[in-house]
PDB file of N, CA and C in Angstrom:
ATOM      1  N   SER B 165     -11.474 -37.061  68.392  1.00 54.00           N
ATOM      2  CA  SER B 165     -10.471 -36.080  68.056  1.00 54.00           C
ATOM      3  C   SER B 165      -9.430 -36.043  69.171  1.00 54.00           C
ATOM      4  N   GLU B 166      -8.228 -35.800  68.772  1.00 62.00           N
ATOM      5  CA  GLU B 166      -7.128 -35.789  69.730  1.00 62.00           C
ATOM      6  C   GLU B 166      -6.741 -34.345  70.045  1.00 62.00           C
ATOM      7  N   THR B 167      -6.479 -34.073  71.306  1.00 62.00           N
ATOM      8  CA  THR B 167      -6.064 -32.724  71.684  1.00 62.00           C
ATOM      9  C   THR B 167      -4.591 -32.733  72.063  1.00 62.00           C
ATOM     10  N   ALA B 168      -3.948 -31.654  71.781  1.00 60.00           N
ATOM     11  CA  ALA B 168      -2.532 -31.513  72.130  1.00 60.00           C
ATOM     12  C   ALA B 168      -2.404 -31.298  73.632  1.00 60.00           C
ATOM     13  N   PRO B 169      -1.361 -31.824  74.218  1.00 63.00           N
ATOM     14  CA  PRO B 169      -1.162 -31.602  75.642  1.00 63.00           C
ATOM     15  C   PRO B 169      -0.923 -30.121  75.921  1.00 63.00           C
ATOM     16  N   ILE B 170      -1.388 -29.694  77.057  1.00 63.00           N
ATOM     17  CA  ILE B 170      -1.193 -28.302  77.451  1.00 63.00           C
ATOM     18  C   ILE B 170       0.214 -28.162  78.014  1.00 63.00           C
ATOM     19  N   MET B 171       0.931 -27.265  77.426  1.00 56.00           N
ATOM     20  CA  MET B 171       2.291 -27.014  77.880  1.00 56.00           C
ATOM     21  C   MET B 171       2.266 -25.814  78.813  1.00 56.00           C
ATOM     22  N   SER B 172       2.891 -25.950  79.932  1.00 59.00           N
ATOM     23  CA  SER B 172       2.980 -24.798  80.814  1.00 59.00           C
ATOM     24  C   SER B 172       4.436 -24.610  81.199  1.00 59.00           C
ATOM     25  N   SER B 173       4.811 -23.401  81.280  1.00 80.00           N
ATOM     26  CA  SER B 173       6.149 -23.090  81.746  1.00 80.00           C
ATOM     27  C   SER B 173       6.038 -21.934  82.718  1.00 80.00           C
ATOM     28  N   ALA B 174       6.797 -22.024  83.741  1.00 87.00           N
ATOM     29  CA  ALA B 174       6.771 -20.982  84.754  1.00 87.00           C
ATOM     30  C   ALA B 174       7.956 -20.053  84.557  1.00 87.00           C
ATOM     31  N   THR B 175       7.745 -18.815  84.837  1.00 90.00           N
ATOM     32  CA  THR B 175       8.799 -17.823  84.817  1.00 90.00           C
ATOM     33  C   THR B 175       8.911 -17.265  86.224  1.00 90.00           C
ATOM     34  N   ARG B 176      10.103 -17.305  86.764  1.00 95.00           N
ATOM     35  CA  ARG B 176      10.314 -16.756  88.104  1.00 95.00           C
ATOM     36  C   ARG B 176      10.675 -15.282  87.964  1.00 95.00           C
ATOM     37  N   VAL B 177       9.920 -14.448  88.675  1.00 95.00           N
ATOM     38  CA  VAL B 177      10.083 -13.002  88.629  1.00 95.00           C
ATOM     39  C   VAL B 177      10.514 -12.509  89.996  1.00 95.00           C
ATOM     40  N   ALA B 178      11.446 -11.581  90.017  1.00 97.00           N
ATOM     41  CA  ALA B 178      11.888 -10.972  91.273  1.00 97.00           C
ATOM     42  C   ALA B 178      11.596  -9.477  91.219  1.00 97.00           C
ATOM     43  N   CYS B 179      10.799  -9.006  92.166  1.00 96.00           N
ATOM     44  CA  CYS B 179      10.513  -7.579  92.291  1.00 96.00           C
ATOM     45  C   CYS B 179      11.380  -7.048  93.425  1.00 96.00           C
ATOM     46  N   LEU B 180      12.383  -6.262  93.089  1.00 96.00           N
ATOM     47  CA  LEU B 180      13.304  -5.757  94.091  1.00 96.00           C
ATOM     48  C   LEU B 180      12.782  -4.436  94.651  1.00 96.00           C
ATOM     49  N   GLN B 181      12.815  -4.317  95.938  1.00 94.00           N
ATOM     50  CA  GLN B 181      12.403  -3.083  96.587  1.00 94.00           C
ATOM     51  C   GLN B 181      13.602  -2.555  97.352  1.00 94.00           C
ATOM     52  N   ILE B 182      14.027  -1.374  96.990  1.00 93.00           N
ATOM     53  CA  ILE B 182      15.185  -0.797  97.652  1.00 93.00           C
ATOM     54  C   ILE B 182      14.837   0.587  98.174  1.00 93.00           C
ATOM     55  N   ASN B 183      15.606   1.035  99.126  1.00 92.00           N
ATOM     56  CA  ASN B 183      15.438   2.366  99.687  1.00 92.00           C
ATOM     57  C   ASN B 183      16.536   3.239  99.099  1.00 92.00           C
ATOM     58  N   SER B 184      16.306   3.719  97.891  1.00 93.00           N
ATOM     59  CA  SER B 184      17.323   4.498  97.183  1.00 93.00           C
ATOM     60  C   SER B 184      17.591   5.806  97.889  1.00 93.00           C
ATOM     61  N   GLY B 185      18.854   6.180  97.854  1.00 93.00           N
ATOM     62  CA  GLY B 185      19.251   7.496  98.327  1.00 93.00           C
ATOM     63  C   GLY B 185      19.836   8.254  97.155  1.00 93.00           C
ATOM     64  N   ASN B 186      20.675   9.243  97.443  1.00 93.00           N
ATOM     65  CA  ASN B 186      21.228  10.053  96.362  1.00 93.00           C
ATOM     66  C   ASN B 186      22.676   9.698  96.031  1.00 93.00           C
ATOM     67  N   ASP B 187      23.126   8.524  96.484  1.00 95.00           N
ATOM     68  CA  ASP B 187      24.480   8.049  96.194  1.00 95.00           C
ATOM     69  C   ASP B 187      24.401   6.954  95.129  1.00 95.00           C
ATOM     70  N   LEU B 188      24.727   7.308  93.899  1.00 95.00           N
ATOM     71  CA  LEU B 188      24.599   6.387  92.771  1.00 95.00           C
ATOM     72  C   LEU B 188      25.367   5.098  93.005  1.00 95.00           C
ATOM     73  N   GLU B 189      26.627   5.195  93.418  1.00 96.00           N
ATOM     74  CA  GLU B 189      27.448   3.991  93.591  1.00 96.00           C
ATOM     75  C   GLU B 189      26.882   3.081  94.676  1.00 96.00           C
ATOM     76  N   ALA B 190      26.397   3.648  95.760  1.00 96.00           N
ATOM     77  CA  ALA B 190      25.794   2.827  96.820  1.00 96.00           C
ATOM     78  C   ALA B 190      24.527   2.154  96.316  1.00 96.00           C
ATOM     79  N   ASN B 191      23.712   2.880  95.569  1.00 96.00           N
ATOM     80  CA  ASN B 191      22.480   2.299  95.022  1.00 96.00           C
ATOM     81  C   ASN B 191      22.793   1.200  94.015  1.00 96.00           C
ATOM     82  N   LEU B 192      23.802   1.425  93.157  1.00 97.00           N
ATOM     83  CA  LEU B 192      24.203   0.396  92.194  1.00 97.00           C
ATOM     84  C   LEU B 192      24.722  -0.848  92.901  1.00 97.00           C
ATOM     85  N   ALA B 193      25.479  -0.656  93.966  1.00 97.00           N
ATOM     86  CA  ALA B 193      25.991  -1.803  94.719  1.00 97.00           C
ATOM     87  C   ALA B 193      24.840  -2.599  95.326  1.00 97.00           C
ATOM     88  N   THR B 194      23.839  -1.911  95.862  1.00 97.00           N
ATOM     89  CA  THR B 194      22.672  -2.596  96.435  1.00 97.00           C
ATOM     90  C   THR B 194      21.924  -3.364  95.361  1.00 97.00           C
ATOM     91  N   VAL B 195      21.656  -2.708  94.234  1.00 97.00           N
ATOM     92  CA  VAL B 195      20.939  -3.344  93.128  1.00 97.00           C
ATOM     93  C   VAL B 195      21.726  -4.550  92.607  1.00 97.00           C
ATOM     94  N   THR B 196      23.025  -4.396  92.458  1.00 98.00           N
ATOM     95  CA  THR B 196      23.858  -5.496  91.964  1.00 98.00           C
ATOM     96  C   THR B 196      23.765  -6.710  92.880  1.00 98.00           C
ATOM     97  N   GLY B 197      23.903  -6.484  94.172  1.00 98.00           N
ATOM     98  CA  GLY B 197      23.801  -7.590  95.125  1.00 98.00           C
ATOM     99  C   GLY B 197      22.441  -8.253  95.090  1.00 98.00           C
ATOM    100  N   MET B 198      21.397  -7.455  95.029  1.00 98.00           N
ATOM    101  CA  MET B 198      20.040  -8.006  95.008  1.00 98.00           C
ATOM    102  C   MET B 198      19.764  -8.760  93.709  1.00 98.00           C
ATOM    103  N   MET B 199      20.275  -8.237  92.593  1.00 98.00           N
ATOM    104  CA  MET B 199      20.076  -8.933  91.312  1.00 98.00           C
ATOM    105  C   MET B 199      20.809 -10.263  91.303  1.00 98.00           C
ATOM    106  N   ARG B 200      22.018 -10.290  91.840  1.00 98.00           N
ATOM    107  CA  ARG B 200      22.768 -11.545  91.910  1.00 98.00           C
ATOM    108  C   ARG B 200      22.030 -12.568  92.776  1.00 98.00           C
ATOM    109  N   GLU B 201      21.479 -12.115  93.884  1.00 98.00           N
ATOM    110  CA  GLU B 201      20.721 -13.007  94.763  1.00 98.00           C
ATOM    111  C   GLU B 201      19.470 -13.525  94.065  1.00 98.00           C
ATOM    112  N   ALA B 202      18.771 -12.633  93.370  1.00 98.00           N
ATOM    113  CA  ALA B 202      17.552 -13.033  92.664  1.00 98.00           C
ATOM    114  C   ALA B 202      17.862 -14.055  91.573  1.00 98.00           C
ATOM    115  N   ALA B 203      18.910 -13.806  90.791  1.00 98.00           N
ATOM    116  CA  ALA B 203      19.290 -14.739  89.722  1.00 98.00           C
ATOM    117  C   ALA B 203      19.713 -16.079  90.303  1.00 98.00           C
ATOM    118  N   ALA B 204      20.444 -16.053  91.411  1.00 98.00           N
ATOM    119  CA  ALA B 204      20.863 -17.305  92.058  1.00 98.00           C
ATOM    120  C   ALA B 204      19.651 -18.091  92.547  1.00 98.00           C
ATOM    121  N   GLY B 205      18.574 -17.388  92.863  1.00 97.00           N
ATOM    122  CA  GLY B 205      17.340 -18.042  93.302  1.00 97.00           C
ATOM    123  C   GLY B 205      16.444 -18.465  92.150  1.00 97.00           C
ATOM    124  N   GLY B 206      16.919 -18.279  90.924  1.00 97.00           N
ATOM    125  CA  GLY B 206      16.163 -18.743  89.765  1.00 97.00           C
ATOM    126  C   GLY B 206      15.369 -17.688  89.028  1.00 97.00           C
ATOM    127  N   ALA B 207      15.482 -16.431  89.429  1.00 97.00           N
ATOM    128  CA  ALA B 207      14.735 -15.369  88.737  1.00 97.00           C
ATOM    129  C   ALA B 207      15.218 -15.233  87.304  1.00 97.00           C
ATOM    130  N   GLN B 208      14.255 -15.107  86.403  1.00 97.00           N
ATOM    131  CA  GLN B 208      14.552 -14.900  84.988  1.00 97.00           C
ATOM    132  C   GLN B 208      14.198 -13.486  84.546  1.00 97.00           C
ATOM    133  N   PHE B 209      13.392 -12.828  85.358  1.00 97.00           N
ATOM    134  CA  PHE B 209      12.948 -11.466  85.066  1.00 97.00           C
ATOM    135  C   PHE B 209      13.041 -10.694  86.372  1.00 97.00           C
ATOM    136  N   VAL B 210      13.820  -9.626  86.372  1.00 98.00           N
ATOM    137  CA  VAL B 210      14.046  -8.833  87.574  1.00 98.00           C
ATOM    138  C   VAL B 210      13.491  -7.432  87.335  1.00 98.00           C
ATOM    139  N   LEU B 211      12.703  -6.963  88.287  1.00 98.00           N
ATOM    140  CA  LEU B 211      12.102  -5.637  88.175  1.00 98.00           C
ATOM    141  C   LEU B 211      12.651  -4.740  89.269  1.00 98.00           C
ATOM    142  N   LEU B 212      13.137  -3.578  88.854  1.00 97.00           N
ATOM    143  CA  LEU B 212      13.594  -2.563  89.795  1.00 97.00           C
ATOM    144  C   LEU B 212      12.489  -1.529  89.963  1.00 97.00           C
ATOM    145  N   PRO B 213      12.451  -0.871  91.100  1.00 95.00           N
ATOM    146  CA  PRO B 213      11.392   0.117  91.335  1.00 95.00           C
ATOM    147  C   PRO B 213      11.667   1.441  90.608  1.00 95.00           C
ATOM    148  N   GLU B 214      10.698   2.318  90.706  1.00 94.00           N
ATOM    149  CA  GLU B 214      10.838   3.673  90.212  1.00 94.00           C
ATOM    150  C   GLU B 214      11.960   4.359  90.995  1.00 94.00           C
ATOM    151  N   TYR B 215      12.706   5.212  90.330  1.00 93.00           N
ATOM    152  CA  TYR B 215      13.830   5.927  90.950  1.00 93.00           C
ATOM    153  C   TYR B 215      14.813   4.959  91.610  1.00 93.00           C
ATOM    154  N   ALA B 216      15.113   3.872  90.930  1.00 93.00           N
ATOM    155  CA  ALA B 216      15.932   2.800  91.500  1.00 93.00           C
ATOM    156  C   ALA B 216      17.327   3.252  91.901  1.00 93.00           C
ATOM    157  N   LEU B 217      17.902   4.180  91.171  1.00 95.00           N
ATOM    158  CA  LEU B 217      19.290   4.541  91.445  1.00 95.00           C
ATOM    159  C   LEU B 217      19.473   5.961  91.966  1.00 95.00           C
ATOM    160  N   MET B 218      18.394   6.708  92.125  1.00 93.00           N
ATOM    161  CA  MET B 218      18.511   8.080  92.600  1.00 93.00           C
ATOM    162  C   MET B 218      17.185   8.548  93.187  1.00 93.00           C
ATOM    163  N   MET B 219      17.245   8.949  94.454  1.00 93.00           N
ATOM    164  CA  MET B 219      16.064   9.530  95.076  1.00 93.00           C
ATOM    165  C   MET B 219      16.534  10.553  96.101  1.00 93.00           C
ATOM    166  N   ASP B 220      16.019  11.741  95.969  1.00 92.00           N
ATOM    167  CA  ASP B 220      16.310  12.791  96.926  1.00 92.00           C
ATOM    168  C   ASP B 220      15.108  13.728  96.947  1.00 92.00           C
ATOM    169  N   GLY B 221      14.821  14.271  98.106  1.00 91.00           N
ATOM    170  CA  GLY B 221      13.686  15.185  98.244  1.00 91.00           C
ATOM    171  C   GLY B 221      13.917  16.535  97.589  1.00 91.00           C
ATOM    172  N   SER B 222      15.155  16.814  97.228  1.00 93.00           N
ATOM    173  CA  SER B 222      15.498  18.090  96.621  1.00 93.00           C
ATOM    174  C   SER B 222      15.551  17.965  95.105  1.00 93.00           C
ATOM    175  N   GLY B 223      14.757  18.779  94.431  1.00 89.00           N
ATOM    176  CA  GLY B 223      14.792  18.799  92.970  1.00 89.00           C
ATOM    177  C   GLY B 223      16.158  19.217  92.458  1.00 89.00           C
ATOM    178  N   ARG B 224      16.827  20.113  93.175  1.00 91.00           N
ATOM    179  CA  ARG B 224      18.158  20.559  92.780  1.00 91.00           C
ATOM    180  C   ARG B 224      19.140  19.389  92.796  1.00 91.00           C
ATOM    181  N   VAL B 225      19.105  18.594  93.868  1.00 92.00           N
ATOM    182  CA  VAL B 225      20.001  17.435  93.967  1.00 92.00           C
ATOM    183  C   VAL B 225      19.668  16.422  92.881  1.00 92.00           C
ATOM    184  N   MET B 226      18.397  16.197  92.630  1.00 92.00           N
ATOM    185  CA  MET B 226      17.999  15.253  91.584  1.00 92.00           C
ATOM    186  C   MET B 226      18.555  15.704  90.227  1.00 92.00           C
ATOM    187  N   ARG B 227      18.468  16.997  89.924  1.00 90.00           N
ATOM    188  CA  ARG B 227      18.994  17.505  88.652  1.00 90.00           C
ATOM    189  C   ARG B 227      20.517  17.380  88.598  1.00 90.00           C
ATOM    190  N   GLU B 228      21.180  17.732  89.694  1.00 91.00           N
ATOM    191  CA  GLU B 228      22.647  17.676  89.721  1.00 91.00           C
ATOM    192  C   GLU B 228      23.171  16.255  89.572  1.00 91.00           C
ATOM    193  N   ARG B 229      22.477  15.274  90.124  1.00 92.00           N
ATOM    194  CA  ARG B 229      22.973  13.899  90.144  1.00 92.00           C
ATOM    195  C   ARG B 229      22.300  12.986  89.125  1.00 92.00           C
ATOM    196  N   ALA B 230      21.476  13.559  88.273  1.00 94.00           N
ATOM    197  CA  ALA B 230      20.805  12.751  87.246  1.00 94.00           C
ATOM    198  C   ALA B 230      21.842  12.152  86.304  1.00 94.00           C
ATOM    199  N   LEU B 231      21.500  11.018  85.742  1.00 95.00           N
ATOM    200  CA  LEU B 231      22.360  10.357  84.764  1.00 95.00           C
ATOM    201  C   LEU B 231      22.364  11.137  83.460  1.00 95.00           C
ATOM    202  N   ASP B 232      23.372  10.891  82.630  1.00 93.00           N
ATOM    203  CA  ASP B 232      23.390  11.494  81.303  1.00 93.00           C
ATOM    204  C   ASP B 232      22.143  11.051  80.537  1.00 93.00           C
ATOM    205  N   ALA B 233      21.824  11.748  79.468  1.00 91.00           N
ATOM    206  CA  ALA B 233      20.626  11.440  78.676  1.00 91.00           C
ATOM    207  C   ALA B 233      20.625  10.003  78.166  1.00 91.00           C
ATOM    208  N   ASP B 234      21.825   9.427  77.944  1.00 92.00           N
ATOM    209  CA  ASP B 234      21.917   8.045  77.467  1.00 92.00           C
ATOM    210  C   ASP B 234      21.988   7.028  78.611  1.00 92.00           C
ATOM    211  N   GLY B 235      21.824   7.511  79.841  1.00 93.00           N
ATOM    212  CA  GLY B 235      21.820   6.607  80.996  1.00 93.00           C
ATOM    213  C   GLY B 235      23.186   6.331  81.580  1.00 93.00           C
ATOM    214  N   ALA B 236      24.227   6.903  80.983  1.00 95.00           N
ATOM    215  CA  ALA B 236      25.584   6.678  81.495  1.00 95.00           C
ATOM    216  C   ALA B 236      25.763   7.402  82.834  1.00 95.00           C
ATOM    217  N   PRO B 237      26.512   6.837  83.718  1.00 95.00           N
ATOM    218  CA  PRO B 237      27.296   5.617  83.611  1.00 95.00           C
ATOM    219  C   PRO B 237      26.548   4.357  84.056  1.00 95.00           C
ATOM    220  N   ALA B 238      25.345   4.491  84.556  1.00 96.00           N
ATOM    221  CA  ALA B 238      24.655   3.352  85.176  1.00 96.00           C
ATOM    222  C   ALA B 238      24.049   2.367  84.179  1.00 96.00           C
ATOM    223  N   LEU B 239      23.416   2.858  83.120  1.00 97.00           N
ATOM    224  CA  LEU B 239      22.707   1.968  82.208  1.00 97.00           C
ATOM    225  C   LEU B 239      23.628   0.926  81.565  1.00 97.00           C
ATOM    226  N   PRO B 240      24.816   1.288  81.104  1.00 97.00           N
ATOM    227  CA  PRO B 240      25.705   0.248  80.565  1.00 97.00           C
ATOM    228  C   PRO B 240      26.057  -0.814  81.611  1.00 97.00           C
ATOM    229  N   ARG B 241      26.194  -0.416  82.844  1.00 97.00           N
ATOM    230  CA  ARG B 241      26.507  -1.378  83.900  1.00 97.00           C
ATOM    231  C   ARG B 241      25.324  -2.306  84.166  1.00 97.00           C
ATOM    232  N   LEU B 242      24.113  -1.765  84.137  1.00 98.00           N
ATOM    233  CA  LEU B 242      22.931  -2.617  84.322  1.00 98.00           C
ATOM    234  C   LEU B 242      22.786  -3.581  83.150  1.00 98.00           C
ATOM    235  N   ARG B 243      23.044  -3.104  81.937  1.00 98.00           N
ATOM    236  CA  ARG B 243      22.972  -3.984  80.752  1.00 98.00           C
ATOM    237  C   ARG B 243      23.975  -5.128  80.871  1.00 98.00           C
ATOM    238  N   ALA B 244      25.196  -4.799  81.276  1.00 98.00           N
ATOM    239  CA  ALA B 244      26.237  -5.823  81.405  1.00 98.00           C
ATOM    240  C   ALA B 244      25.878  -6.825  82.497  1.00 98.00           C
ATOM    241  N   LEU B 245      25.327  -6.350  83.601  1.00 98.00           N
ATOM    242  CA  LEU B 245      24.954  -7.245  84.689  1.00 98.00           C
ATOM    243  C   LEU B 245      23.818  -8.172  84.268  1.00 98.00           C
ATOM    244  N   ALA B 246      22.809  -7.639  83.587  1.00 98.00           N
ATOM    245  CA  ALA B 246      21.697  -8.475  83.118  1.00 98.00           C
ATOM    246  C   ALA B 246      22.211  -9.544  82.157  1.00 98.00           C
ATOM    247  N   ALA B 247      23.125  -9.167  81.265  1.00 98.00           N
ATOM    248  CA  ALA B 247      23.695 -10.138  80.323  1.00 98.00           C
ATOM    249  C   ALA B 247      24.503 -11.198  81.066  1.00 98.00           C
ATOM    250  N   GLU B 248      25.312 -10.772  82.024  1.00 98.00           N
ATOM    251  CA  GLU B 248      26.117 -11.713  82.806  1.00 98.00           C
ATOM    252  C   GLU B 248      25.237 -12.722  83.538  1.00 98.00           C
ATOM    253  N   LEU B 249      24.146 -12.229  84.118  1.00 98.00           N
ATOM    254  CA  LEU B 249      23.268 -13.096  84.903  1.00 98.00           C
ATOM    255  C   LEU B 249      22.266 -13.862  84.036  1.00 98.00           C
ATOM    256  N   GLY B 250      22.115 -13.464  82.775  1.00 98.00           N
ATOM    257  CA  GLY B 250      21.171 -14.125  81.884  1.00 98.00           C
ATOM    258  C   GLY B 250      19.726 -13.873  82.263  1.00 98.00           C
ATOM    259  N   VAL B 251      19.428 -12.626  82.683  1.00 98.00           N
ATOM    260  CA  VAL B 251      18.063 -12.278  83.087  1.00 98.00           C
ATOM    261  C   VAL B 251      17.555 -11.101  82.259  1.00 98.00           C
ATOM    262  N   TRP B 252      16.245 -11.022  82.169  1.00 98.00           N
ATOM    263  CA  TRP B 252      15.594  -9.825  81.673  1.00 98.00           C
ATOM    264  C   TRP B 252      15.554  -8.860  82.845  1.00 98.00           C
ATOM    265  N   LEU B 253      15.725  -7.577  82.573  1.00 98.00           N
ATOM    266  CA  LEU B 253      15.706  -6.562  83.629  1.00 98.00           C
ATOM    267  C   LEU B 253      14.812  -5.415  83.209  1.00 98.00           C
ATOM    268  N   LEU B 254      13.879  -5.060  84.076  1.00 98.00           N
ATOM    269  CA  LEU B 254      13.084  -3.847  83.878  1.00 98.00           C
ATOM    270  C   LEU B 254      13.538  -2.851  84.932  1.00 98.00           C
ATOM    271  N   ALA B 255      14.275  -1.837  84.475  1.00 96.00           N
ATOM    272  CA  ALA B 255      14.681  -0.769  85.382  1.00 96.00           C
ATOM    273  C   ALA B 255      13.485   0.153  85.486  1.00 96.00           C
ATOM    274  N   GLY B 256      12.746   0.000  86.572  1.00 91.00           N
ATOM    275  CA  GLY B 256      11.484   0.727  86.783  1.00 91.00           C
ATOM    276  C   GLY B 256      11.553   2.160  86.324  1.00 91.00           C
ATOM    277  N   SER B 257      12.569   2.851  86.765  1.00 94.00           N
ATOM    278  CA  SER B 257      12.881   4.139  86.165  1.00 94.00           C
ATOM    279  C   SER B 257      14.233   4.618  86.645  1.00 94.00           C
ATOM    280  N   LEU B 258      14.883   5.320  85.748  1.00 95.00           N
ATOM    281  CA  LEU B 258      16.141   5.982  86.023  1.00 95.00           C
ATOM    282  C   LEU B 258      15.924   7.470  85.774  1.00 95.00           C
ATOM    283  N   THR B 259      16.580   8.295  86.549  1.00 94.00           N
ATOM    284  CA  THR B 259      16.467   9.743  86.408  1.00 94.00           C
ATOM    285  C   THR B 259      17.561  10.215  85.457  1.00 94.00           C
ATOM    286  N   LEU B 260      17.134  10.738  84.315  1.00 95.00           N
ATOM    287  CA  LEU B 260      18.064  11.170  83.266  1.00 95.00           C
ATOM    288  C   LEU B 260      18.009  12.674  83.073  1.00 95.00           C
ATOM    289  N   ARG B 261      19.139  13.228  82.687  1.00 93.00           N
ATOM    290  CA  ARG B 261      19.229  14.640  82.340  1.00 93.00           C
ATOM    291  C   ARG B 261      18.815  14.767  80.875  1.00 93.00           C
ATOM    292  N   THR B 262      17.943  15.688  80.576  1.00 90.00           N
ATOM    293  CA  THR B 262      17.509  15.891  79.192  1.00 90.00           C
ATOM    294  C   THR B 262      18.429  16.911  78.511  1.00 90.00           C
ATOM    295  N   ASP B 263      18.255  17.061  77.217  1.00 84.00           N
ATOM    296  CA  ASP B 263      19.075  18.005  76.448  1.00 84.00           C
ATOM    297  C   ASP B 263      18.906  19.440  76.931  1.00 84.00           C
ATOM    298  N   ASP B 264      17.733  19.757  77.483  1.00 86.00           N
ATOM    299  CA  ASP B 264      17.499  21.130  77.951  1.00 86.00           C
ATOM    300  C   ASP B 264      17.750  21.269  79.457  1.00 86.00           C
ATOM    301  N   GLU B 265      18.562  20.345  80.016  1.00 77.00           N
ATOM    302  CA  GLU B 265      18.990  20.374  81.414  1.00 77.00           C
ATOM    303  C   GLU B 265      17.849  20.189  82.418  1.00 77.00           C
ATOM    304  N   ARG B 266      16.794  19.575  81.970  1.00 89.00           N
ATOM    305  CA  ARG B 266      15.731  19.175  82.888  1.00 89.00           C
ATOM    306  C   ARG B 266      15.966  17.710  83.205  1.00 89.00           C
ATOM    307  N   ILE B 267      15.098  17.100  84.001  1.00 93.00           N
ATOM    308  CA  ILE B 267      15.241  15.678  84.282  1.00 93.00           C
ATOM    309  C   ILE B 267      14.000  14.947  83.793  1.00 93.00           C
ATOM    310  N   ALA B 268      14.207  13.688  83.444  1.00 94.00           N
ATOM    311  CA  ALA B 268      13.107  12.844  82.973  1.00 94.00           C
ATOM    312  C   ALA B 268      13.220  11.489  83.667  1.00 94.00           C
ATOM    313  N   ASN B 269      12.111  10.893  83.874  1.00 93.00           N
ATOM    314  CA  ASN B 269      12.017   9.584  84.518  1.00 93.00           C
ATOM    315  C   ASN B 269      11.757   8.567  83.400  1.00 93.00           C
ATOM    316  N   ARG B 270      12.737   7.667  83.154  1.00 95.00           N
ATOM    317  CA  ARG B 270      12.635   6.726  82.031  1.00 95.00           C
ATOM    318  C   ARG B 270      12.773   5.286  82.512  1.00 95.00           C
ATOM    319  N   SER B 271      11.970   4.412  81.939  1.00 96.00           N
ATOM    320  CA  SER B 271      12.076   2.974  82.203  1.00 96.00           C
ATOM    321  C   SER B 271      12.827   2.312  81.056  1.00 96.00           C
ATOM    322  N   PHE B 272      13.555   1.228  81.382  1.00 96.00           N
ATOM    323  CA  PHE B 272      14.315   0.497  80.378  1.00 96.00           C
ATOM    324  C   PHE B 272      14.091  -0.987  80.555  1.00 96.00           C
ATOM    325  N   LEU B 273      13.774  -1.670  79.468  1.00 97.00           N
ATOM    326  CA  LEU B 273      13.675  -3.116  79.470  1.00 97.00           C
ATOM    327  C   LEU B 273      14.938  -3.645  78.812  1.00 97.00           C
ATOM    328  N   ILE B 274      15.682  -4.437  79.558  1.00 97.00           N
ATOM    329  CA  ILE B 274      16.968  -4.956  79.099  1.00 97.00           C
ATOM    330  C   ILE B 274      16.863  -6.457  79.015  1.00 97.00           C
TER     331      ILE B 274
END
């Protein structure tokens, strides 16, 4: 009996670790640079950590600076960057404002 050859394919994964603060634009700039570097190194799947774009010890600051419920303005930018780079992106979590003005921690696979 004949057996089919075993096909193997490797997927390069990049796990980005950042020290997020409470400045969305600075965090996005860091993530953008790191994603570009990872893609240039052959990464096909990029993973961002929890609270990738917002971290503050104050619950008040977290609520004030949380993204809109739909992830705007950051999520559309992450989607566009992933498409531009041709990578899958797992945004470990983004801090979103809920309809009742609370915050929620949500992950997105792009």
